[in-house]
mmCIF file of C-alpha atoms in Angstrom:
data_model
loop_
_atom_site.group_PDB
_atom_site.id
_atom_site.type_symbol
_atom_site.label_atom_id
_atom_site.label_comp_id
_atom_site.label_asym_id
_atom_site.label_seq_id
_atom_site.Cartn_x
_atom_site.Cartn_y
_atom_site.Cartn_z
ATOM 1 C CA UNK A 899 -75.449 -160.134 1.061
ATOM 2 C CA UNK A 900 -75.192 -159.791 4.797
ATOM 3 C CA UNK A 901 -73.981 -163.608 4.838
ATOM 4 C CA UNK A 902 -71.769 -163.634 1.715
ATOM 5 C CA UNK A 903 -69.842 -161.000 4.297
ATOM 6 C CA UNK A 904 -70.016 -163.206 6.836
ATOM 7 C CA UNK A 905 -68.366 -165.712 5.200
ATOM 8 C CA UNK A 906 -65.663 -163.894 3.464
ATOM 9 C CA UNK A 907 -64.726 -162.655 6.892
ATOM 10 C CA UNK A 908 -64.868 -166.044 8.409
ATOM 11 C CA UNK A 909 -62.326 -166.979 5.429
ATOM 12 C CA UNK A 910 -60.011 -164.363 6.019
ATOM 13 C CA UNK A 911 -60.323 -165.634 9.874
ATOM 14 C CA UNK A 912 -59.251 -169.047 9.285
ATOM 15 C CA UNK A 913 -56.012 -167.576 6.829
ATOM 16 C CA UNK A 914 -55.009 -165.249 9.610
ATOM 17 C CA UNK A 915 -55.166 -168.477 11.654
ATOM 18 C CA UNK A 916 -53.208 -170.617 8.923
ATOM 19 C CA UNK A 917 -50.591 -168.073 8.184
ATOM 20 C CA UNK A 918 -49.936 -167.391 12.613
ATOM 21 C CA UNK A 919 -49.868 -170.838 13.117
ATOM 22 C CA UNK A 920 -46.986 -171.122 10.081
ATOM 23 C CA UNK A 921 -45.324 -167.938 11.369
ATOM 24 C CA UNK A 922 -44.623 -169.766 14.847
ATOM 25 C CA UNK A 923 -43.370 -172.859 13.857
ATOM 26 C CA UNK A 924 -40.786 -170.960 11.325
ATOM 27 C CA UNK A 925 -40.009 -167.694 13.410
ATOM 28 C CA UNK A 926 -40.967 -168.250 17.184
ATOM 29 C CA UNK A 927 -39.490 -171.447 17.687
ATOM 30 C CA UNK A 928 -42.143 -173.977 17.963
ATOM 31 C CA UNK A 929 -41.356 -177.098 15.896
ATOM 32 C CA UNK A 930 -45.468 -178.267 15.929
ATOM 33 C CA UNK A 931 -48.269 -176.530 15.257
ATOM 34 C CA UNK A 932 -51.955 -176.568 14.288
ATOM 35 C CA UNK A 933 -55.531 -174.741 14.341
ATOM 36 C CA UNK A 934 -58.993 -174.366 15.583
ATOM 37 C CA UNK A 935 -57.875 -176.702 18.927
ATOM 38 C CA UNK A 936 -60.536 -177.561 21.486
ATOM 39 C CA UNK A 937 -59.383 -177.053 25.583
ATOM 40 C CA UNK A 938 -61.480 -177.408 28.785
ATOM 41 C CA UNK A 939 -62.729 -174.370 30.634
ATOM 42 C CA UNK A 940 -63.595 -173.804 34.308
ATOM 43 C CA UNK A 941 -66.272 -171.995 33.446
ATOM 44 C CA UNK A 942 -67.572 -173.244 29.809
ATOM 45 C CA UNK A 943 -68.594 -177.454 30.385
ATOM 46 C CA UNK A 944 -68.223 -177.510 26.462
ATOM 47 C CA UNK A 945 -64.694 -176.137 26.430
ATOM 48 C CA UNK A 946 -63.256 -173.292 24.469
ATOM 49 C CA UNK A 947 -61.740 -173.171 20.855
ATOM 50 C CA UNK A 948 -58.235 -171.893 20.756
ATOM 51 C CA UNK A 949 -57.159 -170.291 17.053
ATOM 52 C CA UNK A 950 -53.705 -171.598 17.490
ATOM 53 C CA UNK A 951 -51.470 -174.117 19.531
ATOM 54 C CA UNK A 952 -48.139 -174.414 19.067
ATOM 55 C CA UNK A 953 -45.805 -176.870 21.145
ATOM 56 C CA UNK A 954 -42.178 -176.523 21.890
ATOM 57 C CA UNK A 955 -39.717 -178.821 23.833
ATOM 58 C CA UNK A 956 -39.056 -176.908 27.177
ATOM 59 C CA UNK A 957 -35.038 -176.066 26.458
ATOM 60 C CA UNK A 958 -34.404 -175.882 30.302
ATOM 61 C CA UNK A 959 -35.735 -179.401 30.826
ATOM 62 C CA UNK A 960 -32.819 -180.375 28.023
ATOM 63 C CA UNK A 961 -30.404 -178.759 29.857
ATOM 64 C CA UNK A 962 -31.449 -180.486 33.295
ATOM 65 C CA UNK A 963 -31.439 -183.393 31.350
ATOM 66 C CA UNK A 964 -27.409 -183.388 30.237
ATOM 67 C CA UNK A 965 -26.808 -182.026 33.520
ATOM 68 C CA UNK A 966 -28.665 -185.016 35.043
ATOM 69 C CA UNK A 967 -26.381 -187.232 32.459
ATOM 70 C CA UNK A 968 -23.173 -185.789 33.687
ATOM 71 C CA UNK A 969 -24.162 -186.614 37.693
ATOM 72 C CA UNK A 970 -25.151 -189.833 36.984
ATOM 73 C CA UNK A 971 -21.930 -190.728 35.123
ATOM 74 C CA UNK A 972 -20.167 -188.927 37.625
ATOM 75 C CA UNK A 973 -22.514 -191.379 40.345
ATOM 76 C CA UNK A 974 -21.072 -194.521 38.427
ATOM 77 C CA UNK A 975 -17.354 -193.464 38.114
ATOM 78 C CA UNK A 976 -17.125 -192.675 42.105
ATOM 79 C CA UNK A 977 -18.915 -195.868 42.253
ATOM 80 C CA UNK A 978 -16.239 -197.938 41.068
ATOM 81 C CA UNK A 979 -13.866 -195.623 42.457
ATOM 82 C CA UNK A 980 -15.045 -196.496 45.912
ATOM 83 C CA UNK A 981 -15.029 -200.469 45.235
ATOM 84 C CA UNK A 982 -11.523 -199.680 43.938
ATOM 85 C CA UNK A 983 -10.335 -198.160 47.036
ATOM 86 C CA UNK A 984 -12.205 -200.527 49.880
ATOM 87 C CA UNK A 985 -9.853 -202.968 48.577
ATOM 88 C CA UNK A 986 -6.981 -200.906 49.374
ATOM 89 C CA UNK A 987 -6.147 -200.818 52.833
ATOM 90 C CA UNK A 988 -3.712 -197.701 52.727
ATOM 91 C CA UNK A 989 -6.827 -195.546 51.944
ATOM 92 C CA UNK A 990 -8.355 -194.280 54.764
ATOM 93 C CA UNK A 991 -11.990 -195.484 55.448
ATOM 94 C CA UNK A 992 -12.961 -192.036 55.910
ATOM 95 C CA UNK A 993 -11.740 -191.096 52.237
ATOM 96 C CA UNK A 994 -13.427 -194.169 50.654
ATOM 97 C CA UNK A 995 -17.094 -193.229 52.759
ATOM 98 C CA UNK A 996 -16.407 -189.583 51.371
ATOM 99 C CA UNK A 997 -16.792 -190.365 47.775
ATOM 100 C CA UNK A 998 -19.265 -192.847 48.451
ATOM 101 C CA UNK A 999 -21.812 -189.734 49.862
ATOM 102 C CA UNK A 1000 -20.981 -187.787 46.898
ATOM 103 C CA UNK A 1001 -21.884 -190.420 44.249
ATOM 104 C CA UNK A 1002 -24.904 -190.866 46.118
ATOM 105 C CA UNK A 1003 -25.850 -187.144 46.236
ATOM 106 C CA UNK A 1004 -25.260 -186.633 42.994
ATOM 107 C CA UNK A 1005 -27.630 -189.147 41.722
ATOM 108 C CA UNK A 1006 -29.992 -187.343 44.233
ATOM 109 C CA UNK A 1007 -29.943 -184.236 42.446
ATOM 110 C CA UNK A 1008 -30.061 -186.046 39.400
ATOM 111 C CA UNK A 1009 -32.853 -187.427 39.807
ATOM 112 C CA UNK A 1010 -34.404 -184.936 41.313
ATOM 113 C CA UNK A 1011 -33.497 -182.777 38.365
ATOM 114 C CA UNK A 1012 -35.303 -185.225 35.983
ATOM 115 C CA UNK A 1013 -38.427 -185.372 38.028
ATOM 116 C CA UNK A 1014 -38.991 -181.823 39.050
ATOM 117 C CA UNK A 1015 -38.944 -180.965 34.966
ATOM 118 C CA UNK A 1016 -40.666 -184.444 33.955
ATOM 119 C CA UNK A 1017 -44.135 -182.751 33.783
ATOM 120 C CA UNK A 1018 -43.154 -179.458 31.393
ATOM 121 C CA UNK A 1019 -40.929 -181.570 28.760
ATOM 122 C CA UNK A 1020 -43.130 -180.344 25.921
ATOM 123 C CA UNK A 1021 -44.637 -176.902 26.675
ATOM 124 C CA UNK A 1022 -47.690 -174.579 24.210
ATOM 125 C CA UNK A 1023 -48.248 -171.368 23.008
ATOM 126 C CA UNK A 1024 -52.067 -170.206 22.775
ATOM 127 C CA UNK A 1025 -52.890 -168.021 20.043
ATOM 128 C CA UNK A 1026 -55.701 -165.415 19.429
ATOM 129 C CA UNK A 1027 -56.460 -164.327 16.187
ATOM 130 C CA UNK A 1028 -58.659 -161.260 15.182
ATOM 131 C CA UNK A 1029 -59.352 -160.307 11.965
ATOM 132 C CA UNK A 1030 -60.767 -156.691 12.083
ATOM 133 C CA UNK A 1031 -59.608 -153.535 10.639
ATOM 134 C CA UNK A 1032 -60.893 -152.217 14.093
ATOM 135 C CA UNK A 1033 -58.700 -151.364 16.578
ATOM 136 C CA UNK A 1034 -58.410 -154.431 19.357
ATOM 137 C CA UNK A 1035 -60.143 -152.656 22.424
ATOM 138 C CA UNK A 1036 -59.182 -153.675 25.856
ATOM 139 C CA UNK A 1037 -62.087 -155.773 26.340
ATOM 140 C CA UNK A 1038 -61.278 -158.113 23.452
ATOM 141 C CA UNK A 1039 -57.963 -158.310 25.178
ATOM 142 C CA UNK A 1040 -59.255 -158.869 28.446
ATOM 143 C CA UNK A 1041 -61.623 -161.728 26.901
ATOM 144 C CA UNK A 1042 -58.430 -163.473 25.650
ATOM 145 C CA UNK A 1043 -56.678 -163.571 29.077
ATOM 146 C CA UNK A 1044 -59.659 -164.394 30.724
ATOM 147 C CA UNK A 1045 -60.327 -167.882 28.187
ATOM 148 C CA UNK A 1046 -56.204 -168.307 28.171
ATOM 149 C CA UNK A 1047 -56.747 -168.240 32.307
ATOM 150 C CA UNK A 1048 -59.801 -170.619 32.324
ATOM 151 C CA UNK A 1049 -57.867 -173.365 31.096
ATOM 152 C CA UNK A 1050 -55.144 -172.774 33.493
ATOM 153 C CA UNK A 1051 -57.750 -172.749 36.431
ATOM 154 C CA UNK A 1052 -58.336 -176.656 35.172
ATOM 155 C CA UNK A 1053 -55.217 -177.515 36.131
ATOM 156 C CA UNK A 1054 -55.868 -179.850 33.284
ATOM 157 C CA UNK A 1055 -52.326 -181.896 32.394
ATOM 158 C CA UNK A 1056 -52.927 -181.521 28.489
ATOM 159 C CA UNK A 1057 -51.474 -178.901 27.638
ATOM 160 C CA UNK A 1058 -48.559 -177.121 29.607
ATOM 161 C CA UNK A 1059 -49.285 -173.006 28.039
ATOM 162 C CA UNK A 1060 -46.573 -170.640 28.981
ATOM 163 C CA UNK A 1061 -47.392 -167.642 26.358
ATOM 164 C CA UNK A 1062 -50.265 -165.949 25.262
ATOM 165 C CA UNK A 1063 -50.260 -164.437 22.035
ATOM 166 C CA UNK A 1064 -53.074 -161.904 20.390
ATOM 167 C CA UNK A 1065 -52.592 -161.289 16.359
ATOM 168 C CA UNK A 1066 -54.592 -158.859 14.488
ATOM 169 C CA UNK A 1067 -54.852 -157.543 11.297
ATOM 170 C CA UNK A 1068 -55.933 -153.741 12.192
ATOM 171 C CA UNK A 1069 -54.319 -152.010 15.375
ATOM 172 C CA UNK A 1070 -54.376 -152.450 19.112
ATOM 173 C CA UNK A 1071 -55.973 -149.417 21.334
ATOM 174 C CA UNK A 1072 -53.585 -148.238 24.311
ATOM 175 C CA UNK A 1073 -55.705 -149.308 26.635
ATOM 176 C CA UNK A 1074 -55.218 -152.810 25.042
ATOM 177 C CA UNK A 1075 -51.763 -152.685 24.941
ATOM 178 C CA UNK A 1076 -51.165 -151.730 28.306
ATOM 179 C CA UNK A 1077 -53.050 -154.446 29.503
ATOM 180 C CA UNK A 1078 -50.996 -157.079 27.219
ATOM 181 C CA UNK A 1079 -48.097 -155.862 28.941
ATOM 182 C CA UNK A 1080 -49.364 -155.589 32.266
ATOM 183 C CA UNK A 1081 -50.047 -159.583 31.680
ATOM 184 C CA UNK A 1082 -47.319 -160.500 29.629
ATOM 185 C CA UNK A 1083 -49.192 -161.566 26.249
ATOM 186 C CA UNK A 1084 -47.352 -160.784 23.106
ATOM 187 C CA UNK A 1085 -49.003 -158.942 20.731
ATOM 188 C CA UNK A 1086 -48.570 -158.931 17.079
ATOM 189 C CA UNK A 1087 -50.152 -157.636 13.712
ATOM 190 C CA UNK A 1088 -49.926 -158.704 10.254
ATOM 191 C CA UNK A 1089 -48.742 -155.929 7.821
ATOM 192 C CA UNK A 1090 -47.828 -155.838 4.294
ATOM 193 C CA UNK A 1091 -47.896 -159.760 4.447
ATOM 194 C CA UNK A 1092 -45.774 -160.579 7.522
ATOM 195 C CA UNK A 1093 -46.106 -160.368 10.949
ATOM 196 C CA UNK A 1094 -44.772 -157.652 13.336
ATOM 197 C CA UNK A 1095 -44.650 -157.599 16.813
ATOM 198 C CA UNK A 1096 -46.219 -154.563 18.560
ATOM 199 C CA UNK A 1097 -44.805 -153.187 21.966
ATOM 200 C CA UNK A 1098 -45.864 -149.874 22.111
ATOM 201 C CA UNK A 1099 -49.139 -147.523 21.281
#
């Protein structure tokens, strides 16, 4: 009986799971992803399961990355602008060295641009899922934080996680929800079939 329970539960785990990890590639923005992901720990050798990862491309990086664009066109234009005038001996020298700096330090800054965002093109969302009509205590949210920050800790290159996220199906405690604010994971819970996000107790 006991393990008929057992299983049912687990069931109900994974659709939680399935359903999340469909809910944040339609309503939070991420355009991939899956379940039941593997990630190194600092403190487990054999690595921790994560319920759901989601990736998303990192919409500043995009922005640096037209920005970059513009400077480098901007780079070749005062480029040619400069050949144009060192041919031109009514232009003073000054002048023509002035826009030859400027090309030059904007291709700086664009490149600079490009390689201080290189590393967080493609960032991830971690998700925990509980399925329990029992309200989410604070140490079940502390757990989370603590296996979301063990994988930071690695400094492993894998995966770049910038939100936390902790979905039940019952209720959080206030304790717990304090704490989820006080670390800046977004909680939600699924009710009458879709998700809602909770920000209060």
């Amino acid at each position: 009986m006991s393990s008929t329970i057992n299983a049912n539960n687990n069931a109900k785990g994974i659709e939680l799971e399935e359903l999340f990890c469909d809910y944040m590639r339609k309503e939070l923005g991420y355009h991939k992803a899956r379940t039941r992901a593997q990630v190194v720990s600092d403190f487990n050798s054999r690595g921790i399961n994560v319920d759901v990862i989601a990736e998303v491309r990192n919409k500043r990086y995009e922005y640096m990355k037209i920005v970059s664009i513009i400077l480098y066109a901007v780079f070749v234009a005062y480029t040619l602008l400069v050949l144009f005038l060192a041919g031109d001996s009514t232009v003073p020298s000054e002048y023509v060295y002035g826009f030859w700096v400027f090309s030059v330090l904007a291709c700086i800054f664009a490149t600079i641009l490009l390689v201080r965002y290189q590393d967080n093109i493609i960032q991830h969302g971690w998700a925990e899922c509980k399925n329990q009509q029992e309200s989410i205590s604070t140490e079940l949210m502390q757990l989370a934080i603590v296996r979301f920050n063990s994988y930071q800790n690695t400094k492993n290159k894998e995966y770049i996680f910038t939100n936390l996220y902790f979905v039940c199906t019952g209720s959080f405690s206030e304790g717990a929800l304090k704490l989820a604010q006080d670390k800046n994971v977004k909680c939600y819970k699924l009710e009458c079939g879709n998700f809602v996000e909770v920000t209060y107790w």
